[in-house]
Amino acid sequence: MINIDMWYGDKHTEADKIDVSFYPNNGEYRGNIYKNGKIIGDYSCNDSVELENTFSQLKFNW
């Protein structure tokens, strides 16, 4: 399951970048969501495939 918190009313599909940190103790991915170099939200997710599908406009290089 992915939890997305957009702070200013933007949509996650408008993101042009995210950062990803993995927390092995609980198997969770967390990071910030960016648009035009500014952080517009954050997310947490426990499935990397779901993360890629949710942000399909971005290219992931694991």
PDB file of C-alpha atoms in Angstrom:
ATOM      1  CA  MET A   1       0.000   0.000   0.000  1.00  0.00           C
ATOM      2  CA  ILE A   2       1.229   3.492  -0.793  1.00  0.00           C
ATOM      3  CA  ASN A   3       0.450   6.577   1.281  1.00  0.00           C
ATOM      4  CA  ILE A   4       0.855   9.909  -0.496  1.00  0.00           C
ATOM      5  CA  ASP A   5       0.609  13.306   1.173  1.00  0.00           C
ATOM      6  CA  MET A   6       0.483  16.197  -1.296  1.00  0.00           C
ATOM      7  CA  TRP A   7       0.942  19.474   0.570  1.00  0.00           C
ATOM      8  CA  TYR A   8      -0.221  22.134  -1.887  1.00  0.00           C
ATOM      9  CA  GLY A   9      -3.009  20.523  -3.897  1.00  0.00           C
ATOM     10  CA  ASP A  10      -0.760  19.214  -6.685  1.00  0.00           C
ATOM     11  CA  LYS A  11      -1.278  15.728  -8.086  1.00  0.00           C
ATOM     12  CA  HIS A  12       1.354  13.009  -7.731  1.00  0.00           C
ATOM     13  CA  THR A  13       1.247  12.591 -11.517  1.00  0.00           C
ATOM     14  CA  GLU A  14       2.730  16.110 -11.836  1.00  0.00           C
ATOM     15  CA  ALA A  15       5.917  15.059 -10.021  1.00  0.00           C
ATOM     16  CA  ASP A  16       9.115  15.288 -12.013  1.00  0.00           C
ATOM     17  CA  LYS A  17      11.293  13.640  -9.348  1.00  0.00           C
ATOM     18  CA  ILE A  18      11.106  11.645  -6.130  1.00  0.00           C
ATOM     19  CA  ASP A  19      13.787  10.570  -3.739  1.00  0.00           C
ATOM     20  CA  VAL A  20      13.747   7.071  -2.295  1.00  0.00           C
ATOM     21  CA  SER A  21      15.036   5.800   1.029  1.00  0.00           C
ATOM     22  CA  PHE A  22      14.596   2.185   2.077  1.00  0.00           C
ATOM     23  CA  TYR A  23      14.150   1.253   5.721  1.00  0.00           C
ATOM     24  CA  PRO A  24      15.004  -2.462   6.070  1.00  0.00           C
ATOM     25  CA  ASN A  25      13.714  -2.793   9.651  1.00  0.00           C
ATOM     26  CA  ASN A  26      10.132  -2.452   8.454  1.00  0.00           C
ATOM     27  CA  GLY A  27      10.601  -2.961   4.694  1.00  0.00           C
ATOM     28  CA  GLU A  28       9.326   0.514   3.867  1.00  0.00           C
ATOM     29  CA  TYR A  29      10.256   2.977   1.144  1.00  0.00           C
ATOM     30  CA  ARG A  30       9.918   6.672   2.011  1.00  0.00           C
ATOM     31  CA  GLY A  31      10.725   9.869   0.241  1.00  0.00           C
ATOM     32  CA  ASN A  32       9.820  13.335  -0.944  1.00  0.00           C
ATOM     33  CA  ILE A  33       7.937  14.258  -4.092  1.00  0.00           C
ATOM     34  CA  TYR A  34       9.306  17.113  -6.228  1.00  0.00           C
ATOM     35  CA  LYS A  35       8.001  19.427  -8.924  1.00  0.00           C
ATOM     36  CA  ASN A  36      10.284  22.005 -10.542  1.00  0.00           C
ATOM     37  CA  GLY A  37      12.923  21.462  -7.863  1.00  0.00           C
ATOM     38  CA  LYS A  38      10.563  22.081  -4.926  1.00  0.00           C
ATOM     39  CA  ILE A  39       9.192  19.498  -2.518  1.00  0.00           C
ATOM     40  CA  ILE A  40       5.421  19.283  -2.923  1.00  0.00           C
ATOM     41  CA  GLY A  41       4.695  16.179  -0.840  1.00  0.00           C
ATOM     42  CA  ASP A  42       5.939  12.909   0.539  1.00  0.00           C
ATOM     43  CA  TYR A  43       5.097   9.228   0.435  1.00  0.00           C
ATOM     44  CA  SER A  44       5.621   5.896   2.146  1.00  0.00           C
ATOM     45  CA  CYS A  45       5.222   2.520   0.519  1.00  0.00           C
ATOM     46  CA  ASN A  46       6.059  -1.112   1.234  1.00  0.00           C
ATOM     47  CA  ASP A  47       6.225  -2.340  -2.387  1.00  0.00           C
ATOM     48  CA  SER A  48       8.734  -1.066  -4.953  1.00  0.00           C
ATOM     49  CA  VAL A  49       6.574  -2.236  -7.878  1.00  0.00           C
ATOM     50  CA  GLU A  50       3.619  -0.239  -6.575  1.00  0.00           C
ATOM     51  CA  LEU A  51       5.935   2.764  -6.197  1.00  0.00           C
ATOM     52  CA  GLU A  52       7.011   2.452  -9.846  1.00  0.00           C
ATOM     53  CA  ASN A  53       3.403   2.038 -11.001  1.00  0.00           C
ATOM     54  CA  THR A  54       2.190   5.022  -8.990  1.00  0.00           C
ATOM     55  CA  PHE A  55       4.919   7.282 -10.394  1.00  0.00           C
ATOM     56  CA  SER A  56       4.876   5.804 -13.900  1.00  0.00           C
ATOM     57  CA  GLN A  57       5.905   9.158 -15.422  1.00  0.00           C
ATOM     58  CA  LEU A  58       9.347   8.754 -13.795  1.00  0.00           C
ATOM     59  CA  LYS A  59      12.221   6.481 -14.740  1.00  0.00           C
ATOM     60  CA  PHE A  60      13.539   4.252 -11.965  1.00  0.00           C
ATOM     61  CA  ASN A  61      17.122   3.037 -11.992  1.00  0.00           C
ATOM     62  CA  TRP A  62      17.318   0.592  -9.123  1.00  0.00           C
TER      63      TRP A  62
END
